[in-house]
Coordinates of C-alpha atoms in Angstrom, one line a residue:
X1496 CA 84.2 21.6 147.5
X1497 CA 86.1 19.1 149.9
X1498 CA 89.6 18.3 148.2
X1499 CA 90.4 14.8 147.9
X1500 CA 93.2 12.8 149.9
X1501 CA 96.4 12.7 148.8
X1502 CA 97.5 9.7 149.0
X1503 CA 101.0 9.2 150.3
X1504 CA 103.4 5.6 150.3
X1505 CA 106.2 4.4 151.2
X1506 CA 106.8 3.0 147.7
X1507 CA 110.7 2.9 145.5
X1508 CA 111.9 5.2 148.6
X1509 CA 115.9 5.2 148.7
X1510 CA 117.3 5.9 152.2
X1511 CA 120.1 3.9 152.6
X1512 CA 122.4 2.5 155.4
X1513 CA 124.0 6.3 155.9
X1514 CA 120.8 7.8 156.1
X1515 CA 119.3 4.9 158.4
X1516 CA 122.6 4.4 160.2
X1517 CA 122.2 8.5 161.1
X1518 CA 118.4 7.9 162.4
X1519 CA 119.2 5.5 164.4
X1520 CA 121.9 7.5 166.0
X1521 CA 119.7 10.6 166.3
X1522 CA 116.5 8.7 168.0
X1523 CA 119.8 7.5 170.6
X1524 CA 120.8 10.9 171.3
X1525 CA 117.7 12.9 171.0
X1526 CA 114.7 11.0 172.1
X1527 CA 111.0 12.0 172.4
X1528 CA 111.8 14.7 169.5
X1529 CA 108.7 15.5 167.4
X1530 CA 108.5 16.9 163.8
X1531 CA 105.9 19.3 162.1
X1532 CA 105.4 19.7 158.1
X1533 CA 104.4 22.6 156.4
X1534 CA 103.3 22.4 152.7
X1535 CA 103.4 18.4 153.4
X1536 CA 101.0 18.1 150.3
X1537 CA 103.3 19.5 147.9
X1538 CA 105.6 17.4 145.6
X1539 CA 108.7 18.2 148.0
X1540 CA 106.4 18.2 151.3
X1541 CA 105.0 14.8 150.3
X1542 CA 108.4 13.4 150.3
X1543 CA 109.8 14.9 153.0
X1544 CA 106.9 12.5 155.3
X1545 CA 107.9 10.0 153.1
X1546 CA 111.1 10.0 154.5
X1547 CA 110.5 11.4 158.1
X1548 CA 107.9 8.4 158.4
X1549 CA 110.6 5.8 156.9
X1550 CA 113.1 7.0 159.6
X1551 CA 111.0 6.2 162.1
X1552 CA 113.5 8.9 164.3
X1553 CA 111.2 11.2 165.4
X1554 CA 108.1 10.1 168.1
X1555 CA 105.5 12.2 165.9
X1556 CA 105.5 14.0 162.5
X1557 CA 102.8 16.7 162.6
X1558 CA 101.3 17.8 159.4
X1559 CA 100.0 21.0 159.2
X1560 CA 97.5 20.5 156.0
X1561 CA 94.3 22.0 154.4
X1562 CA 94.0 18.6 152.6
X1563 CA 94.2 15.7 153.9
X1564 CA 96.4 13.0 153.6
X1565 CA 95.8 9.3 153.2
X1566 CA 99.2 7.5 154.3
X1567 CA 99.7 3.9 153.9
X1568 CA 103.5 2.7 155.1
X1569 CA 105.5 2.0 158.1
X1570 CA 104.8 3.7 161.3
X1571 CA 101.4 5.4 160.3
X1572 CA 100.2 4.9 163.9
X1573 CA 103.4 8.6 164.5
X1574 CA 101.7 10.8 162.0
X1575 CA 99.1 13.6 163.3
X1576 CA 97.3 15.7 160.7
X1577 CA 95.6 18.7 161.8
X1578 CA 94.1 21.8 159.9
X1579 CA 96.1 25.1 159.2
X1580 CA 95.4 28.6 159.2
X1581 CA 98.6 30.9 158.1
X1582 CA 97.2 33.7 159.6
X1583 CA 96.3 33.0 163.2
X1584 CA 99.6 33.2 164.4
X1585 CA 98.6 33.1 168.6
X1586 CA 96.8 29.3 167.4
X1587 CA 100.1 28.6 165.1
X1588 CA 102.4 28.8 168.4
X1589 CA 99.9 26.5 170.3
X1590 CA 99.5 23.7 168.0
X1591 CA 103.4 23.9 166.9
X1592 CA 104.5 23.7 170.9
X1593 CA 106.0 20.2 171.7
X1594 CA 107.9 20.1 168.4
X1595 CA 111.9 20.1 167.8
X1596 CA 112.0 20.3 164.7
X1597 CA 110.2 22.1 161.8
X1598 CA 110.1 21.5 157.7
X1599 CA 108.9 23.5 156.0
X1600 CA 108.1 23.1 151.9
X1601 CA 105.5 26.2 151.5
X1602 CA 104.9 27.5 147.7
X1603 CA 103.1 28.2 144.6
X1604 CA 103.5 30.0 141.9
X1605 CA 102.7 33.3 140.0
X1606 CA 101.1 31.5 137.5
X1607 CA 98.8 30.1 139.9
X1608 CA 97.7 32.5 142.5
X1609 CA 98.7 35.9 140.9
X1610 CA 101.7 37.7 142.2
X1611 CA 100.1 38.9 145.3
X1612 CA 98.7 35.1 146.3
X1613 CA 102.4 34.3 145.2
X1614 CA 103.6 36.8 147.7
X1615 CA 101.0 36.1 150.2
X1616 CA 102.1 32.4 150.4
X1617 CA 105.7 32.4 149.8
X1618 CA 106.8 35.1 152.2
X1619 CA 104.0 35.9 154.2
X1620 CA 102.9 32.3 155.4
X1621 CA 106.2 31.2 155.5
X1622 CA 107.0 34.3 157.8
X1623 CA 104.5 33.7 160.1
X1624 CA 104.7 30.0 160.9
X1625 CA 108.0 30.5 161.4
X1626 CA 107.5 33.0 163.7
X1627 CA 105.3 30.8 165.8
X1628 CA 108.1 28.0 165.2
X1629 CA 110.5 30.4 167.6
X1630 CA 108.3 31.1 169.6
X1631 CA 107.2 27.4 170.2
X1632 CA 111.0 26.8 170.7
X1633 CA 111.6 25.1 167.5
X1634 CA 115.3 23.9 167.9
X1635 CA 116.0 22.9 164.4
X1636 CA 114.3 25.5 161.2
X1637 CA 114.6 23.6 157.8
X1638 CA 112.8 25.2 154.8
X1639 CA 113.1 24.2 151.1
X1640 CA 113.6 28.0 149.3
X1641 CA 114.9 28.0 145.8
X1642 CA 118.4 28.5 143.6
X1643 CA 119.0 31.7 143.4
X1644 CA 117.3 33.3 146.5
X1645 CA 118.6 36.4 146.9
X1646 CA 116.4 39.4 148.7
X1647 CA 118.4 42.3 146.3
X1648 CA 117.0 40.7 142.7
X1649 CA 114.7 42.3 140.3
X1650 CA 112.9 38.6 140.0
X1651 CA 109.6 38.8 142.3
X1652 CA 110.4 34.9 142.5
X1653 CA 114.1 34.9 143.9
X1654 CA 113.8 38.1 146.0
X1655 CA 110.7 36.7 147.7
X1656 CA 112.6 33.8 148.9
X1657 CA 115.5 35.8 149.8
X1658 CA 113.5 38.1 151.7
X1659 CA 112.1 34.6 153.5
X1660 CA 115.5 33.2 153.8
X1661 CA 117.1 36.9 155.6
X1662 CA 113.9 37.0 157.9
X1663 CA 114.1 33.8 158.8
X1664 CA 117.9 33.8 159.6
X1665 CA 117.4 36.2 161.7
X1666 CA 114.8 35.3 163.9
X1667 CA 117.4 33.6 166.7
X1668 CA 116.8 29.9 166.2
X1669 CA 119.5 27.4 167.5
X1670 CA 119.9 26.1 164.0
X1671 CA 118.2 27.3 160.5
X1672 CA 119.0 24.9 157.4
X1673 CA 118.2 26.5 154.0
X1674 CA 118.0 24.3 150.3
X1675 CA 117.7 26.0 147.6
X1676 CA 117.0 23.5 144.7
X1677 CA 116.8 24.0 141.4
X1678 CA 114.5 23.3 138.5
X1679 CA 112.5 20.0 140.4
X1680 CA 112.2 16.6 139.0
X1681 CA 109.1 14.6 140.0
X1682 CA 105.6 13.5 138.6
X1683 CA 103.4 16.6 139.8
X1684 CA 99.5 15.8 140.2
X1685 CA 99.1 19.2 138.8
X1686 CA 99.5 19.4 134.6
X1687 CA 101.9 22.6 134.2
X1688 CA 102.9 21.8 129.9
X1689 CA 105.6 24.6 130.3
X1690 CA 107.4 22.7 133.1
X1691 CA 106.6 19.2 131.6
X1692 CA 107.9 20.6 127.6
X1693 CA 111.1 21.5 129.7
X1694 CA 111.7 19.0 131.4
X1695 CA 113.0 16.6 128.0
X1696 CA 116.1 19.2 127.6
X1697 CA 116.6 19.9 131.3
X1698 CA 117.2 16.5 131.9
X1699 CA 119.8 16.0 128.9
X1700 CA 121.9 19.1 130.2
X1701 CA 122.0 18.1 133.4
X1702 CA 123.6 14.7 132.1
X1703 CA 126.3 17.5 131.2
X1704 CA 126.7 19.8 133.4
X1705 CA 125.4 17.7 136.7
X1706 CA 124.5 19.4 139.7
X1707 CA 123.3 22.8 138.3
X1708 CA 120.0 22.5 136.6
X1709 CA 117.6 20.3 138.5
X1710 CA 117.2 17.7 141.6
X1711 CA 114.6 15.2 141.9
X1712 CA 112.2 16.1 144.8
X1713 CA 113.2 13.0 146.6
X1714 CA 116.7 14.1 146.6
X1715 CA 115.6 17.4 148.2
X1716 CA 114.0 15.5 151.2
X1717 CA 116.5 13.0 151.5
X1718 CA 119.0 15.7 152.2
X1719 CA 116.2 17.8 154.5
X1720 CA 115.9 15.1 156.9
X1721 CA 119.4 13.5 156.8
X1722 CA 120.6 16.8 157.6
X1723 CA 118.1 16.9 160.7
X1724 CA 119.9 14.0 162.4
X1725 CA 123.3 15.2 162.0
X1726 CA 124.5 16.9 165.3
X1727 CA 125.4 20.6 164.2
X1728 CA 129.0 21.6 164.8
X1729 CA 127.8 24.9 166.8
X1730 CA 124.8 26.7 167.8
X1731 CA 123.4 29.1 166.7
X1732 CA 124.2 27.4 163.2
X1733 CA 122.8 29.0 160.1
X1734 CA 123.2 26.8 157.3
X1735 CA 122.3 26.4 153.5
X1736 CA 122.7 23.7 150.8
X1737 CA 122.9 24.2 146.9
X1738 CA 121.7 22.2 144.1
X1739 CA 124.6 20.8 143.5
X1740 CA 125.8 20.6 146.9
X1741 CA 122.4 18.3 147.8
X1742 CA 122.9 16.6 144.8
X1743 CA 126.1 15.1 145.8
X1744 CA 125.6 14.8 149.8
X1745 CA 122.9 12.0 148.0
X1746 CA 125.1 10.3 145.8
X1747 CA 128.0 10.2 147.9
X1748 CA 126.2 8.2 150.3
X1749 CA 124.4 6.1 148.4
X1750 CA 127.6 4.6 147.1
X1751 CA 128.8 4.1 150.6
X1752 CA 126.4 0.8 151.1

């Protein structure tokens, strides 16, 4: 059965004069760059084209998608959709040629595909497309992974996306950027009770102890793409941003309007 859109605005998004002022800069210096999204139908994915199509600093943002997307905001005219098969790496490395810059928000969950599917999606899709994002000569790698990645732990969660993150590092791009987020805040389309009965005290702890427990998904992407238009420092760069440290990159330059 044929999935329904998902329907994507531009609606209560929160860039601000930082992140606009650093778009701006970046379509200066880098023109005719072009941006692909992996797992754009996800609740990070989705807001990470929110924000690449409010930016308006890249000259198309390519979604890689099984479903499709329905966008109605600034810019639409820049966003490509085309269908995605994880496995066909050789047709991965054509359609991802012409693009700078790669984000990539691929995931599920144990709970919903098994632990293999889990697996299969988290390391092995993720893998591969980023594989084909090297050899498409990808400049700029930026993948959402999660808090405590770590490719050593007993947790099939963490070590998968530590095993992700170490492959990944190592495959020779000019610049990988890793965030690991915590617990995410957002209004899923999917009902998950566990996450939602959670969510009540996760968001009164993090009132005291801020920076450690969760991160709203627009958060996430703001920092994903702000990060893209900054001009790295050195290259090869390999780079990676906690929960907290997203978490207050955000806030510090929000109150800088």
């Amino acid at each position: 059965m044929e999935r329904s859109a998902l329907k994507i605005a531009l609606d209560n998004i929160v860039l601000g004069n930082k992140f606009t002022k650093a778009a701006n800069e970046f379509k200066e210096r880098a023109p005719g760059r072009n941006a692909l999204v992996l797992g754009g139908t996800g609740e990070v994915g989705r807001e990470v084209i929110k924000h690449l199509m409010a930016s308006d600093a890249f000259d198309k943002v390519t979604v890689f998608t099984r479903r499709p997307i329905e966008y109605t905001g600034a810019h639409s005219e820049k966003l490509v959709q085309k269908p995605v098969d994880f496995q066909n790496t050789e047709q991965l490395e054509r359609d991802f040629a012409g693009h700078s810059h790669a984000f990539c928000c691929l995931g599920t969950t144990r709970a919903k595909s098994g632990a293999d599917g889990f697996y299969k999606v988290d390391h092995d899709y993720v893998v591969n497309s980023a594989k084909a994002c090297k050899t498409a000569n990808v400049e700029h790698y930026s993948i959402c992974s999660s808090a405590g990645a770590d490719k050593n732990s007993m947790f099939l969660y963490t070590k998968t996306k530590g095993q992700a993150e170490d492959e990944i590092q190592s495959m020779g791009f000019p610049r990988v950027s890793i965030f690991r987020p915590a617990m995410l805040m957002c209004d899923r389309d999917e009902s998950r009770l566990l996450e939602k009965v959670a969510t009540y005290p996760i968001k009164f702890l993090n009132k005291l102890i801020p920076g450690m427990l969760a991160i709203p998904t627009s958060t996430v992407a703001w920092t994903m793409v702000s990060n893209a238009f900054a001009a790295p420092a050195k290259t090869p760069l390999n780079e990676a941003f906690s929960n907290s440290e997203m978490l207050k990159y955000f806030n510090e330059a929000q109150k800088e309007q």
